[in-house]
Amino acid sequence: MEIVALFDLLCYVQLTHSEKHRGTNRGNGSFGSTKIAMARPAIRHNRFFWELIVAFMFVVSAAVFQTFHFFNNAWLVHTNGSYIYQRGLGDDCVKSGEFWDGIRCTSWLDGEHSTFVINGQDITASDVVPPSTGLRLARVLMIFGVLLYLFVIFSLFFICVKRNLKVQKLLCAVTVLLVFINVFTIFIVMADSSKPFIKTMKYCSLGSAFYYFLLSCLLFWIGSAVHFDSWIDVYHNIHTNDLPMGLLGHIRRNVTS
């Protein structure tokens, strides 16, 4: 009987020890899960912050490129020997090594006193094609685009300081509008390059200003894609607002229960 009682006591001690050991493991696992759950929001917040920093750098670079090369006259180019005829978004220029300053420009508004006639070779006023409606529209769109760049830069800075869904919505909407304007401007300028702006010359080519504009568009598109968490936040908000109220309430009850 004493042997049986001793055996029962040993079994009870072993069982109690096993239960305590399992309880400790559960506690450690729960504590570890809690730490991981607490770490995830911090990681997402840091990622969101660095996304905005990188996006800000790309967008500012794009804005500088676009603003600077808006004043570049080499959007459309004719070449005739040592003379290079350039049409920008507001000015016409003749570039030649024969000029002491290298280049002579006049505004679109000068009309008969165009630099092509005054400083070009054997060009009359009737040979000069006035700026097309497309180029005039491209000029207006470029000016409007610069203003939109300022809004995007300010929005990125504001969201970097304080995450705000309303500002994120405005940022995404203005970004889409600016992308559309840039793409439309590209097509307008390319279409105009198919026709010479000096009748006596056959071929018109795209100048360096246009390619720098393409570079600014690329930088802006990369910068817009970098802060993808903003797009995700806006998408989830729009998607949630589109759900029926009954289904939305059911989801909320399941989440809180």
Short mmCIF file of C-alpha atoms in Angstrom, two decimals:
data_model
loop_
_atom_site.label_atom_id
_atom_site.label_comp_id
_atom_site.label_asym_id
_atom_site.label_seq_id
_atom_site.Cartn_x
_atom_site.Cartn_y
_atom_site.Cartn_z
CA MET A 1 0.00 0.00 0.00
CA GLU A 2 2.82 2.42 0.84
CA ILE A 3 4.44 1.73 -2.55
CA VAL A 4 1.15 2.45 -4.36
CA ALA A 5 0.65 5.68 -2.39
CA LEU A 6 4.21 6.80 -3.19
CA PHE A 7 3.64 6.06 -6.88
CA ASP A 8 0.41 8.12 -6.90
CA LEU A 9 2.24 11.02 -5.24
CA LEU A 10 5.00 10.97 -7.88
CA CYS A 11 2.43 10.94 -10.70
CA TYR A 12 0.61 13.92 -9.16
CA VAL A 13 3.84 15.93 -8.86
CA GLN A 14 4.81 15.15 -12.46
CA LEU A 15 1.35 16.13 -13.74
CA THR A 16 1.40 19.40 -11.79
CA HIS A 17 4.85 20.27 -13.14
CA SER A 18 3.73 19.57 -16.72
CA GLU A 19 0.68 21.83 -16.36
CA LYS A 20 2.80 24.66 -14.97
CA HIS A 21 5.29 24.25 -17.81
CA ARG A 22 2.54 24.41 -20.43
CA GLY A 23 1.01 27.45 -18.77
CA THR A 24 4.36 29.23 -18.81
CA ASN A 25 4.79 28.50 -22.51
CA ARG A 26 1.30 29.84 -23.21
CA GLY A 27 2.11 33.00 -21.29
CA ASN A 28 5.38 33.51 -23.13
CA GLY A 29 3.68 32.89 -26.46
CA SER A 30 0.94 35.36 -25.65
CA PHE A 31 3.51 37.94 -24.55
CA GLY A 32 5.52 37.38 -27.73
CA SER A 33 2.41 37.73 -29.88
CA THR A 34 1.54 40.95 -28.08
CA LYS A 35 5.02 42.35 -28.74
CA ILE A 36 4.74 41.46 -32.43
CA ALA A 37 1.28 43.02 -32.66
CA MET A 38 2.58 46.19 -31.02
CA ALA A 39 5.62 46.29 -33.32
CA ARG A 40 3.62 46.06 -36.55
CA PRO A 41 1.96 49.53 -36.35
CA ALA A 42 5.36 51.07 -35.56
CA ILE A 43 6.91 49.37 -38.60
CA ARG A 44 4.04 50.54 -40.83
CA HIS A 45 4.36 54.08 -39.49
CA ASN A 46 8.12 54.16 -40.16
CA ARG A 47 7.63 52.75 -43.65
CA PHE A 48 4.95 55.35 -44.39
CA PHE A 49 7.25 58.12 -43.17
CA TRP A 50 10.16 57.03 -45.40
CA GLU A 51 7.83 56.57 -48.36
CA LEU A 52 6.81 60.22 -48.02
CA ILE A 53 10.43 61.38 -47.67
CA VAL A 54 11.50 59.58 -50.86
CA ALA A 55 8.36 60.73 -52.70
CA PHE A 56 9.01 64.32 -51.60
CA MET A 57 12.55 64.21 -53.03
CA PHE A 58 11.39 62.82 -56.38
CA VAL A 59 8.49 65.27 -56.72
CA VAL A 60 10.62 68.30 -55.83
CA SER A 61 13.22 67.21 -58.41
CA ALA A 62 10.48 66.80 -61.02
CA ALA A 63 9.04 70.24 -60.21
CA VAL A 64 12.46 71.89 -60.55
CA PHE A 65 13.12 70.18 -63.89
CA GLN A 66 9.71 71.09 -65.29
CA THR A 67 9.80 74.71 -64.11
CA PHE A 68 13.34 75.30 -65.36
CA HIS A 69 12.79 73.74 -68.77
CA PHE A 70 9.47 75.47 -69.25
CA PHE A 71 11.68 78.50 -70.00
CA ASN A 72 13.96 76.42 -72.24
CA ASN A 73 13.32 77.41 -75.87
CA ALA A 74 14.36 74.13 -77.49
CA TRP A 75 10.99 72.34 -77.57
CA LEU A 76 10.77 72.20 -81.37
CA VAL A 77 13.89 72.57 -83.51
CA HIS A 78 14.84 73.18 -87.15
CA THR A 79 18.50 72.91 -88.18
CA ASN A 80 19.88 74.63 -91.27
CA GLY A 81 23.65 74.57 -91.47
CA SER A 82 25.13 76.58 -88.62
CA TYR A 83 21.72 78.05 -87.75
CA ILE A 84 19.39 76.36 -85.29
CA TYR A 85 15.80 77.60 -85.15
CA GLN A 86 14.03 76.89 -81.88
CA ARG A 87 10.42 77.26 -80.83
CA GLY A 88 9.67 77.20 -77.12
CA LEU A 89 6.49 77.67 -75.12
CA GLY A 90 6.36 81.43 -75.47
CA ASP A 91 9.53 82.38 -77.38
CA ASP A 92 11.18 81.77 -80.75
CA CYS A 93 14.98 81.72 -80.97
CA VAL A 94 17.76 81.54 -83.52
CA LYS A 95 20.99 79.99 -82.28
CA SER A 96 24.26 80.48 -84.16
CA GLY A 97 27.95 80.85 -83.50
CA GLU A 98 27.90 84.03 -85.61
CA PHE A 99 26.09 85.91 -82.84
CA TRP A 100 28.24 87.40 -80.10
CA ASP A 101 25.83 86.10 -77.45
CA GLY A 102 25.14 82.85 -79.31
CA ILE A 103 21.34 83.18 -79.45
CA ARG A 104 18.67 85.73 -80.41
CA CYS A 105 15.07 85.42 -79.18
CA THR A 106 11.73 87.16 -79.56
CA SER A 107 8.34 86.56 -78.01
CA TRP A 108 5.46 84.91 -79.86
CA LEU A 109 3.67 88.26 -79.61
CA ASP A 110 6.25 90.04 -81.76
CA GLY A 111 4.62 88.79 -84.97
CA GLU A 112 6.30 90.38 -88.00
CA HIS A 113 9.38 91.19 -85.93
CA SER A 114 10.09 87.50 -85.35
CA THR A 115 13.69 86.57 -84.70
CA PHE A 116 13.40 84.02 -87.50
CA VAL A 117 12.94 86.90 -89.98
CA ILE A 118 15.41 89.32 -88.39
CA ASN A 119 18.23 86.91 -87.56
CA GLY A 120 17.53 83.88 -89.75
CA GLN A 121 18.83 83.10 -93.23
CA ASP A 122 16.55 84.01 -96.15
CA ILE A 123 13.34 83.75 -94.14
CA THR A 124 10.40 86.08 -94.71
CA ALA A 125 7.44 86.79 -92.45
CA SER A 126 5.19 84.65 -94.66
CA ASP A 127 7.51 81.67 -94.11
CA VAL A 128 6.97 81.69 -90.35
CA VAL A 129 4.03 79.62 -89.11
CA PRO A 130 2.35 81.17 -86.04
CA PRO A 131 2.34 79.06 -82.87
CA SER A 132 -0.45 76.50 -83.07
CA THR A 133 -3.41 76.28 -80.73
CA GLY A 134 -1.91 73.07 -79.40
CA LEU A 135 1.34 74.77 -78.36
CA ARG A 136 -0.57 77.63 -76.76
CA LEU A 137 -2.62 75.09 -74.82
CA ALA A 138 0.57 73.26 -73.81
CA ARG A 139 1.91 76.54 -72.42
CA VAL A 140 -1.21 77.05 -70.30
CA LEU A 141 -1.13 73.43 -69.10
CA MET A 142 2.53 73.75 -68.12
CA ILE A 143 1.82 76.85 -66.02
CA PHE A 144 -1.14 75.11 -64.38
CA GLY A 145 1.03 72.02 -63.83
CA VAL A 146 3.62 74.04 -61.91
CA LEU A 147 0.87 75.24 -59.55
CA LEU A 148 -0.28 71.65 -59.06
CA TYR A 149 3.30 70.65 -58.26
CA LEU A 150 3.31 73.20 -55.43
CA PHE A 151 0.11 71.68 -54.04
CA VAL A 152 1.52 68.13 -54.23
CA ILE A 153 4.74 69.17 -52.48
CA PHE A 154 2.84 70.96 -49.71
CA SER A 155 0.50 67.95 -49.28
CA LEU A 156 3.40 65.51 -48.96
CA PHE A 157 5.01 67.73 -46.34
CA PHE A 158 1.73 68.05 -44.41
CA ILE A 159 1.06 64.28 -44.43
CA CYS A 160 4.63 63.63 -43.35
CA VAL A 161 3.97 65.75 -40.25
CA LYS A 162 0.45 64.45 -39.61
CA ARG A 163 -1.26 61.56 -41.40
CA ASN A 164 -4.60 62.92 -42.59
CA LEU A 165 -6.99 60.99 -44.83
CA LYS A 166 -8.63 64.11 -46.31
CA VAL A 167 -5.27 65.50 -47.39
CA GLN A 168 -4.30 62.06 -48.75
CA LYS A 169 -7.46 62.06 -50.89
CA LEU A 170 -6.64 65.51 -52.24
CA LEU A 171 -3.04 64.46 -52.88
CA CYS A 172 -4.10 61.40 -54.88
CA ALA A 173 -6.72 63.37 -56.85
CA VAL A 174 -4.29 66.15 -57.77
CA THR A 175 -1.62 63.57 -58.65
CA VAL A 176 -3.98 61.85 -61.11
CA LEU A 177 -4.88 65.24 -62.62
CA LEU A 178 -1.21 66.20 -62.99
CA VAL A 179 -0.35 62.87 -64.63
CA PHE A 180 -3.18 63.42 -67.12
CA ILE A 181 -1.97 66.97 -67.86
CA ASN A 182 1.61 65.78 -68.41
CA VAL A 183 0.56 62.97 -70.75
CA PHE A 184 -1.73 65.32 -72.68
CA THR A 185 1.09 67.87 -73.03
CA ILE A 186 3.43 65.16 -74.36
CA PHE A 187 0.95 64.22 -77.10
CA ILE A 188 0.31 67.87 -78.01
CA VAL A 189 4.01 68.66 -78.47
CA MET A 190 4.65 65.42 -80.38
CA ALA A 191 1.75 66.19 -82.71
CA ASP A 192 3.13 69.69 -83.35
CA SER A 193 6.56 68.29 -84.16
CA SER A 194 5.09 66.60 -87.23
CA LYS A 195 4.59 69.99 -88.91
CA PRO A 196 7.38 72.53 -89.62
CA PHE A 197 7.04 75.98 -88.06
CA ILE A 198 9.13 77.45 -90.91
CA LYS A 199 7.56 76.62 -94.28
CA THR A 200 10.81 76.52 -96.23
CA MET A 201 12.15 73.72 -94.04
CA LYS A 202 10.94 70.15 -94.27
CA TYR A 203 11.71 68.49 -90.98
CA CYS A 204 11.01 69.56 -87.43
CA SER A 205 12.47 67.63 -84.52
CA LEU A 206 11.85 67.50 -80.78
CA GLY A 207 14.38 69.53 -78.81
CA SER A 208 16.19 69.00 -75.54
CA ALA A 209 13.51 70.83 -73.53
CA PHE A 210 10.97 68.18 -74.49
CA TYR A 211 13.22 65.33 -73.36
CA TYR A 212 13.93 67.08 -70.07
CA PHE A 213 10.18 67.41 -69.67
CA LEU A 214 9.88 63.65 -70.18
CA LEU A 215 12.51 63.17 -67.47
CA SER A 216 10.54 65.39 -65.08
CA CYS A 217 7.41 63.34 -65.82
CA LEU A 218 9.28 60.11 -65.08
CA LEU A 219 10.57 61.49 -61.76
CA PHE A 220 7.06 62.59 -60.82
CA TRP A 221 5.52 59.23 -61.70
CA ILE A 222 8.13 57.40 -59.63
CA GLY A 223 7.57 59.77 -56.72
CA SER A 224 3.82 59.27 -56.96
CA ALA A 225 4.16 55.49 -56.91
CA VAL A 226 6.57 55.48 -53.96
CA HIS A 227 4.00 56.62 -51.38
CA PHE A 228 1.76 53.63 -52.18
CA ASP A 229 0.44 53.45 -48.62
CA SER A 230 -1.42 56.71 -49.27
CA TRP A 231 -3.07 55.15 -52.29
CA ILE A 232 -3.96 52.08 -50.23
CA ASP A 233 -5.51 54.23 -47.48
CA VAL A 234 -7.63 56.13 -50.00
CA TYR A 235 -8.64 52.93 -51.80
CA HIS A 236 -9.74 51.26 -48.57
CA ASN A 237 -11.70 54.36 -47.56
CA ILE A 238 -13.51 54.55 -50.91
CA HIS A 239 -14.13 50.80 -50.90
CA THR A 240 -15.53 50.95 -47.35
CA ASN A 241 -17.84 53.84 -48.21
CA ASP A 242 -19.21 51.85 -51.16
CA LEU A 243 -20.24 48.92 -48.95
CA PRO A 244 -23.92 48.62 -47.89
CA MET A 245 -24.54 49.90 -44.36
CA GLY A 246 -25.86 46.53 -43.16
CA LEU A 247 -22.79 44.66 -44.37
CA LEU A 248 -20.50 47.33 -42.93
CA GLY A 249 -22.17 47.03 -39.52
CA HIS A 250 -21.86 43.24 -39.65
CA ILE A 251 -18.12 43.52 -40.38
CA ARG A 252 -17.62 45.96 -37.53
CA ARG A 253 -19.45 43.66 -35.08
CA ASN A 254 -17.27 40.74 -36.14
CA VAL A 255 -14.12 42.80 -35.70
CA THR A 256 -15.06 44.04 -32.23
CA SER A 257 -16.37 40.66 -30.99
#
